[in-house]
mmCIF file of C-alpha atoms and ligand atoms in Angstrom:
data_model
loop_
_atom_site.group_PDB
_atom_site.id
_atom_site.type_symbol
_atom_site.label_atom_id
_atom_site.label_comp_id
_atom_site.label_asym_id
_atom_site.label_seq_id
_atom_site.Cartn_x
_atom_site.Cartn_y
_atom_site.Cartn_z
ATOM 1 C CA MET R 1 12.008 -0.284 -12.429
ATOM 2 C CA ILE R 2 11.411 -2.006 -9.109
ATOM 3 C CA ILE R 3 8.984 0.607 -7.701
ATOM 4 C CA GLU R 4 6.887 0.640 -10.856
ATOM 5 C CA LYS R 5 6.724 -3.172 -10.793
ATOM 6 C CA LYS R 6 5.740 -3.203 -7.097
ATOM 7 C CA VAL R 7 2.983 -0.652 -7.688
ATOM 8 C CA ALA R 8 1.584 -2.672 -10.604
ATOM 9 C CA GLU R 9 1.716 -5.869 -8.493
ATOM 10 C CA THR R 10 -0.015 -4.238 -5.501
ATOM 11 C CA ILE R 11 -2.758 -2.842 -7.742
ATOM 12 C CA ALA R 12 -3.310 -6.268 -9.320
ATOM 13 C CA LYS R 13 -3.134 -8.301 -6.091
ATOM 14 C CA TYR R 14 -5.516 -6.058 -4.125
ATOM 15 C CA LYS R 15 -7.659 -5.066 -7.154
ATOM 16 C CA LEU R 16 -7.066 -1.406 -6.283
ATOM 17 C CA LEU R 17 -7.850 0.212 -9.619
ATOM 18 C CA LYS R 18 -9.481 -0.478 -12.957
ATOM 19 C CA LYS R 19 -8.461 1.174 -16.211
ATOM 20 C CA THR R 20 -12.038 2.516 -16.470
ATOM 21 C CA ASP R 21 -11.855 4.199 -13.027
ATOM 22 C CA LYS R 22 -11.596 7.931 -12.641
ATOM 23 C CA VAL R 23 -8.606 8.115 -10.313
ATOM 24 C CA VAL R 24 -7.972 11.206 -8.211
ATOM 25 C CA VAL R 25 -4.464 11.381 -6.737
ATOM 26 C CA ALA R 26 -4.111 13.386 -3.525
ATOM 27 C CA LEU R 27 -0.988 15.466 -4.119
ATOM 28 C CA SER R 28 1.001 16.918 -1.250
ATOM 29 C CA GLY R 29 3.798 17.998 -3.570
ATOM 30 C CA GLY R 30 6.275 15.553 -2.021
ATOM 31 C CA LYS R 31 8.140 12.579 -3.479
ATOM 32 C CA ASP R 32 5.517 9.929 -2.630
ATOM 33 C CA SER R 33 2.446 11.492 -4.219
ATOM 34 C CA THR R 34 4.434 12.843 -7.185
ATOM 35 C CA SER R 35 5.907 9.381 -7.843
ATOM 36 C CA VAL R 36 2.569 7.588 -7.564
ATOM 37 C CA LEU R 37 0.919 10.098 -9.919
ATOM 38 C CA TYR R 38 3.695 9.615 -12.476
ATOM 39 C CA ILE R 39 3.625 5.808 -12.221
ATOM 40 C CA LEU R 40 -0.166 5.550 -12.519
ATOM 41 C CA LYS R 41 -0.151 7.823 -15.565
ATOM 42 C CA LYS R 42 2.628 5.704 -17.089
ATOM 43 C CA LEU R 43 0.618 2.533 -16.369
ATOM 44 C CA GLY R 44 -2.275 4.017 -18.350
ATOM 45 C CA TYR R 45 -4.757 4.989 -15.610
ATOM 46 C CA ASP R 46 -7.141 7.921 -16.008
ATOM 47 C CA VAL R 47 -5.592 10.159 -13.332
ATOM 48 C CA GLU R 48 -6.067 13.675 -12.118
ATOM 49 C CA GLY R 49 -4.502 15.578 -9.221
ATOM 50 C CA LEU R 50 -6.169 17.049 -6.151
ATOM 51 C CA MET R 51 -4.126 19.287 -3.884
ATOM 52 C CA ILE R 52 -4.993 21.282 -0.767
ATOM 53 C CA ASP R 53 -3.305 24.632 -0.260
ATOM 54 C CA LEU R 54 -2.707 24.454 3.498
ATOM 55 C CA TYR R 55 -1.184 27.962 3.679
ATOM 56 C CA LEU R 56 2.194 26.949 5.014
ATOM 57 C CA GLY R 57 4.011 30.018 3.666
ATOM 58 C CA GLN R 58 6.642 29.630 0.965
ATOM 59 C CA TRP R 59 6.632 25.844 1.428
ATOM 60 C CA SER R 60 3.022 25.657 0.160
ATOM 61 C CA GLU R 61 3.720 28.185 -2.612
ATOM 62 C CA THR R 62 6.644 26.145 -3.951
ATOM 63 C CA HIS R 63 4.671 22.892 -3.755
ATOM 64 C CA LYS R 64 1.814 24.497 -5.689
ATOM 65 C CA GLU R 65 4.136 25.837 -8.416
ATOM 66 C CA ASN R 66 5.818 22.429 -8.696
ATOM 67 C CA MET R 67 2.554 20.515 -8.970
ATOM 68 C CA LEU R 68 1.090 22.959 -11.509
ATOM 69 C CA ARG R 69 4.220 22.523 -13.642
ATOM 70 C CA ILE R 70 4.488 18.725 -13.273
ATOM 71 C CA CYS R 71 0.776 18.106 -13.911
ATOM 72 C CA SER R 72 0.894 20.348 -16.959
ATOM 73 C CA GLU R 73 3.969 18.471 -18.286
ATOM 74 C CA MET R 74 2.104 15.190 -17.783
ATOM 75 C CA SER R 75 -1.168 16.575 -19.213
ATOM 76 C CA VAL R 76 -2.927 15.698 -15.950
ATOM 77 C CA PRO R 77 -5.773 17.959 -14.732
ATOM 78 C CA LEU R 78 -5.111 19.473 -11.303
ATOM 79 C CA THR R 79 -7.598 20.906 -8.797
ATOM 80 C CA ILE R 80 -6.201 22.996 -5.940
ATOM 81 C CA VAL R 81 -8.525 23.433 -2.964
ATOM 82 C CA ASP R 82 -7.896 26.638 -1.033
ATOM 83 C CA LEU R 83 -8.089 25.915 2.707
ATOM 84 C CA LYS R 84 -8.895 29.535 3.564
ATOM 85 C CA GLU R 85 -11.812 29.486 1.118
ATOM 86 C CA GLU R 86 -13.005 26.173 2.590
ATOM 87 C CA LEU R 87 -12.525 26.925 6.288
ATOM 88 C CA GLY R 88 -11.514 30.567 6.583
ATOM 89 C CA GLN R 89 -8.079 29.762 8.110
ATOM 90 C CA GLY R 90 -4.716 28.215 7.263
ATOM 91 C CA ILE R 91 -3.673 24.959 8.899
ATOM 92 C CA CYS R 92 -1.183 26.355 11.453
ATOM 93 C CA PHE R 93 -3.838 28.634 12.964
ATOM 94 C CA ILE R 94 -6.321 25.738 13.138
ATOM 95 C CA LYS R 95 -3.712 23.488 14.764
ATOM 96 C CA ALA R 96 -2.839 26.189 17.320
ATOM 97 C CA VAL R 97 -6.520 26.689 18.298
ATOM 98 C CA LEU R 98 -7.082 22.943 18.696
ATOM 99 C CA LYS R 99 -3.914 22.602 20.750
ATOM 100 C CA LYS R 100 -5.147 25.325 23.109
ATOM 101 C CA GLN R 101 -8.768 24.191 23.340
ATOM 102 C CA LYS R 102 -8.535 20.403 23.167
ATOM 103 C CA ASN R 103 -4.852 19.723 23.634
ATOM 104 C CA LEU R 104 -4.893 18.006 20.266
ATOM 105 C CA THR R 105 -1.342 17.997 19.012
ATOM 106 C CA GLY R 106 0.721 16.880 16.081
ATOM 107 C CA CYS R 107 -0.669 16.018 12.697
ATOM 108 C CA THR R 108 -3.969 14.571 13.957
ATOM 109 C CA VAL R 109 -5.969 17.738 13.282
ATOM 110 C CA CYS R 110 -4.405 18.297 9.875
ATOM 111 C CA GLY R 111 -4.986 14.646 8.942
ATOM 112 C CA ILE R 112 -8.691 14.774 9.866
ATOM 113 C CA ILE R 113 -9.218 17.994 7.897
ATOM 114 C CA LYS R 114 -7.321 16.748 4.858
ATOM 115 C CA ARG R 115 -9.324 13.481 4.782
ATOM 116 C CA TRP R 116 -12.591 15.437 5.053
ATOM 117 C CA ILE R 117 -11.670 17.789 2.202
ATOM 118 C CA LEU R 118 -10.309 14.990 0.009
ATOM 119 C CA ASN R 119 -13.425 12.879 0.438
ATOM 120 C CA LYS R 120 -15.723 15.828 -0.250
ATOM 121 C CA TRP R 121 -13.794 17.038 -3.314
ATOM 122 C CA ALA R 122 -13.140 13.582 -4.747
ATOM 123 C CA LYS R 123 -16.904 13.042 -4.785
ATOM 124 C CA LYS R 124 -17.375 16.487 -6.391
ATOM 125 C CA LEU R 125 -14.877 15.491 -9.096
ATOM 126 C CA GLY R 126 -16.736 12.217 -9.688
ATOM 127 C CA ALA R 127 -13.788 10.077 -8.551
ATOM 128 C CA ASP R 128 -14.124 6.304 -8.368
ATOM 129 C CA LYS R 129 -10.938 6.102 -6.276
ATOM 130 C CA ILE R 130 -8.722 8.455 -4.271
ATOM 131 C CA VAL R 131 -5.047 7.508 -4.357
ATOM 132 C CA THR R 132 -2.764 8.594 -1.531
ATOM 133 C CA GLY R 133 1.020 8.371 -1.357
ATOM 134 C CA HIS R 134 1.251 6.464 1.941
ATOM 135 C CA ASN R 135 4.257 4.165 1.879
ATOM 136 C CA LEU R 136 5.648 1.167 3.753
ATOM 137 C CA ASP R 137 7.381 3.323 6.369
ATOM 138 C CA ASP R 138 4.122 5.185 7.140
ATOM 139 C CA GLU R 139 2.331 1.870 7.587
ATOM 140 C CA ALA R 140 5.083 0.371 9.783
ATOM 141 C CA GLN R 141 4.951 3.526 11.938
ATOM 142 C CA ASN R 142 1.166 3.175 12.276
ATOM 143 C CA VAL R 143 1.378 -0.468 13.338
ATOM 144 C CA LEU R 144 4.013 0.294 15.937
ATOM 145 C CA MET R 145 2.374 3.469 17.273
ATOM 146 C CA ASN R 146 -0.993 1.726 17.684
ATOM 147 C CA PHE R 147 0.684 -1.192 19.429
ATOM 148 C CA LEU R 148 2.634 1.079 21.796
ATOM 149 C CA LYS R 149 -0.564 3.028 22.558
ATOM 150 C CA GLY R 150 -2.116 -0.311 23.515
ATOM 151 C CA ASN R 151 -4.804 0.013 20.844
ATOM 152 C CA VAL R 152 -4.085 -2.196 17.840
ATOM 153 C CA LEU R 153 -7.725 -1.746 16.832
ATOM 154 C CA LEU R 154 -6.820 1.719 15.569
ATOM 155 C CA GLY R 155 -5.290 -0.168 12.651
ATOM 156 C CA VAL R 156 -8.459 -2.070 11.809
ATOM 157 C CA ASN R 157 -8.757 -0.178 8.498
ATOM 158 C CA SER R 158 -5.092 -0.613 7.612
ATOM 159 C CA SER R 159 -4.976 -1.980 4.094
ATOM 160 C CA PRO R 160 -3.903 -0.976 0.579
ATOM 161 C CA ALA R 161 -7.639 -0.206 0.082
ATOM 162 C CA THR R 162 -9.849 1.483 2.688
ATOM 163 C CA GLY R 163 -13.475 2.578 2.612
ATOM 164 C CA GLY R 164 -15.237 1.861 -0.643
ATOM 165 C CA LYS R 165 -18.552 1.616 -2.345
ATOM 166 C CA GLU R 166 -19.818 -0.571 0.486
ATOM 167 C CA VAL R 167 -19.179 2.308 2.930
ATOM 168 C CA LYS R 168 -21.798 4.929 2.144
ATOM 169 C CA GLY R 169 -20.384 8.384 1.481
ATOM 170 C CA PHE R 170 -16.742 7.340 1.190
ATOM 171 C CA ALA R 171 -14.827 7.595 -2.034
ATOM 172 C CA GLN R 172 -12.588 4.543 -1.773
ATOM 173 C CA ARG R 173 -8.998 5.437 -0.770
ATOM 174 C CA VAL R 174 -6.225 3.265 -2.153
ATOM 175 C CA LYS R 175 -2.499 3.174 -1.426
ATOM 176 C CA PRO R 176 -0.471 1.707 -4.311
ATOM 177 C CA LEU R 177 2.817 2.492 -2.447
ATOM 178 C CA PHE R 178 1.712 0.444 0.596
ATOM 179 C CA PHE R 179 4.621 -2.023 0.215
ATOM 180 C CA CYS R 180 7.213 0.437 -1.167
ATOM 181 C CA ALA R 181 9.947 1.582 1.232
ATOM 182 C CA GLU R 182 10.467 5.325 1.619
ATOM 183 C CA ASN R 183 14.169 4.985 0.741
ATOM 184 C CA ASP R 184 13.282 3.346 -2.573
ATOM 185 C CA ILE R 185 10.674 5.999 -3.402
ATOM 186 C CA ARG R 186 13.137 8.812 -2.629
ATOM 187 C CA ALA R 187 15.740 7.138 -4.851
ATOM 188 C CA TYR R 188 13.136 6.699 -7.626
ATOM 189 C CA ALA R 189 11.990 10.347 -7.436
ATOM 190 C CA LYS R 190 15.596 11.558 -7.594
ATOM 191 C CA LYS R 191 16.413 9.214 -10.463
ATOM 192 C CA MET R 192 13.392 10.528 -12.360
ATOM 193 C CA LYS R 193 14.683 14.044 -11.568
ATOM 194 C CA PHE R 194 11.349 15.226 -10.148
ATOM 195 C CA ASP R 195 12.005 18.892 -9.422
ATOM 196 C CA ILE R 196 10.164 19.015 -6.078
ATOM 197 C CA LEU R 197 10.879 19.740 -2.403
ATOM 198 C CA TYR R 198 12.362 16.779 -0.550
ATOM 199 C CA ASP R 199 12.155 18.458 2.913
ATOM 200 C CA LYS R 200 9.701 17.587 5.627
ATOM 201 C CA CYS R 201 6.596 19.710 6.233
ATOM 202 C CA PRO R 202 7.535 22.708 8.450
ATOM 203 C CA CYS R 203 4.347 22.250 10.473
ATOM 204 C CA SER R 204 5.062 18.625 11.335
ATOM 205 C CA PHE R 205 5.701 18.440 15.044
ATOM 206 C CA GLU R 206 4.109 15.125 15.879
ATOM 207 C CA THR R 207 6.803 13.980 18.278
ATOM 208 C CA TYR R 208 5.372 10.516 18.862
ATOM 209 C CA ARG R 209 5.457 9.713 15.144
ATOM 210 C CA ALA R 210 8.886 11.338 14.788
ATOM 211 C CA ASP R 211 10.231 9.195 17.663
ATOM 212 C CA THR R 212 8.716 6.072 16.098
ATOM 213 C CA ARG R 213 10.197 7.001 12.715
ATOM 214 C CA ASP R 214 13.640 7.503 14.307
ATOM 215 C CA TRP R 215 13.388 4.113 15.973
ATOM 216 C CA LEU R 216 12.339 2.428 12.724
ATOM 217 C CA ASP R 217 15.328 4.010 10.982
ATOM 218 C CA ASN R 218 17.430 1.471 12.903
ATOM 219 C CA ILE R 219 15.859 -1.521 11.209
ATOM 220 C CA SER R 220 16.039 -2.663 7.601
ATOM 221 C CA ASP R 221 13.366 -2.148 4.962
ATOM 222 C CA GLY R 222 12.898 -5.943 4.996
ATOM 223 C CA GLU R 223 12.043 -5.828 8.704
ATOM 224 C CA LYS R 224 9.608 -2.956 8.136
ATOM 225 C CA LEU R 225 7.968 -5.058 5.432
ATOM 226 C CA ALA R 226 7.688 -7.963 7.895
ATOM 227 C CA ILE R 227 5.948 -5.676 10.445
ATOM 228 C CA VAL R 228 3.412 -4.517 7.850
ATOM 229 C CA GLU R 229 2.827 -7.936 6.258
ATOM 230 C CA ASN R 230 2.419 -9.672 9.620
ATOM 231 C CA PHE R 231 -0.092 -7.061 10.760
ATOM 232 C CA GLN R 232 -2.013 -7.479 7.491
ATOM 233 C CA LYS R 233 -2.532 -11.132 8.462
ATOM 234 C CA LEU R 234 -4.318 -9.971 11.647
ATOM 235 C CA VAL R 235 -6.534 -7.365 9.958
ATOM 236 C CA PRO R 236 -9.316 -9.682 8.637
ATOM 237 C CA GLY R 237 -9.845 -11.153 12.128
ATOM 238 C CA LEU R 238 -9.845 -7.708 13.755
ATOM 239 C CA ARG R 239 -12.420 -6.522 11.229
ATOM 240 C CA ARG R 240 -14.702 -9.504 11.759
ATOM 241 C CA GLU R 241 -14.809 -8.896 15.492
ATOM 242 C CA ASN R 242 -15.062 -5.129 15.362
ATOM 243 C CA VAL R 243 -17.729 -4.161 12.884
ATOM 244 C CA ARG R 244 -18.405 -0.438 13.269
ATOM 245 C CA GLU R 245 -21.612 1.028 11.969
ATOM 246 C CA MET R 246 -20.893 4.136 9.893
ATOM 247 C CA LYS R 247 -23.328 7.035 10.208
ATOM 248 C CA VAL R 248 -23.778 10.295 8.360
ATOM 249 C CA CYS R 249 -22.613 13.491 10.061
ATOM 250 C CA GLY R 250 -25.641 15.526 11.202
ATOM 251 C CA LYS R 251 -23.892 18.741 10.190
ATOM 252 C CA CYS R 252 -21.977 18.207 6.938
ATOM 253 C CA GLY R 253 -23.410 14.948 5.618
ATOM 254 C CA GLU R 254 -20.005 13.287 5.357
ATOM 255 C CA PRO R 255 -19.441 9.818 6.867
ATOM 256 C CA ALA R 256 -19.056 9.736 10.658
ATOM 257 C CA SER R 257 -18.689 7.216 13.465
ATOM 258 C CA SER R 258 -20.949 9.299 15.788
ATOM 259 C CA GLU R 259 -23.538 12.076 15.406
ATOM 260 C CA LEU R 260 -20.880 14.549 14.238
ATOM 261 C CA CYS R 261 -17.849 13.708 12.126
ATOM 262 C CA ASN R 262 -14.394 14.447 13.547
ATOM 263 C CA ALA R 263 -13.931 17.363 11.150
ATOM 264 C CA CYS R 264 -17.144 19.079 12.313
ATOM 265 C CA LYS R 265 -16.017 18.627 15.936
ATOM 266 C CA ILE R 266 -12.858 20.542 14.955
ATOM 267 C CA PHE R 267 -14.809 23.226 13.037
ATOM 268 C CA ALA R 268 -16.949 23.833 16.129
ATOM 269 C CA CYS R 269 -13.808 25.073 17.947
ATOM 270 C CA LEU R 270 -12.844 27.663 15.319
HETATM 271 S S1 LIG E 1 3.149 16.737 8.105
HETATM 272 FE FE1 LIG E 1 1.433 17.038 9.500
HETATM 273 S S2 LIG E 1 1.044 19.230 9.461
HETATM 274 FE FE2 LIG E 1 2.319 18.780 7.668
HETATM 275 S S3 LIG E 1 0.841 18.473 6.031
HETATM 276 FE FE3 LIG E 1 1.287 16.460 6.910
HETATM 277 S S4 LIG E 1 -0.335 16.114 8.436
HETATM 278 FE FE4 LIG E 1 -0.295 18.308 7.937
HETATM 279 ZN ZN1 LIG E 2 -19.297 16.700 9.599
#
């Protein structure tokens, strides 16, 4: 199948994974992460699932039930991290506080917290690599949003593989679906009859991304691929000229670009 072939090609071309790696797949419960978990297992990788219960009501409950069932059917171990046990609050409350205190909106807060938890737990699980389900449409949106914000440097880490052993404290994150269009992944998940939710997250109100996504819906998947591939040609040059020294967060010990990591800056508001 075309998606499976593309994933195998991306892994080989960018040397994303080895068969000896312990691969932790970040599962949201949606079509992208479910598909990538299934494909990697089928390709013979040593995979296990890592999910965060964000406490988004019935939506989270259904995702959890689905992932427990699917992982059990695939004989894949699954760890579910409870956000309330980790941080004392569900994600909507945290987002509301940050909106009020710092005017931080959209999925930024959730994204920072999820990355922090994934990195911490992937290391706890002894992962060599963390796989995420980011797809071609996500990447095209990022390129365009950064460009429209006038800050293409925000995409300096854009790549099928980010972080890595050379970046102290980061479990390397890899994106095998980097060149796979969302439409193709949805079609694949439906063809494979994955019994999951295909709706969008009820807490997603990042209007800038939604507007960008709507705009990109007017162009073909081939044009989205051109946006992503052309930006990839610029990335090595951007990296050479913008080397950022990574530090260790003074509070939690996770990687940070300043004295405190972004997650600890958020926790300080709660
Ligand atoms: S869509 Fe936004 S709020 Fe929902 S899980 Fe993703 S990052 Fe979090
Ligand atoms: Zn920190």
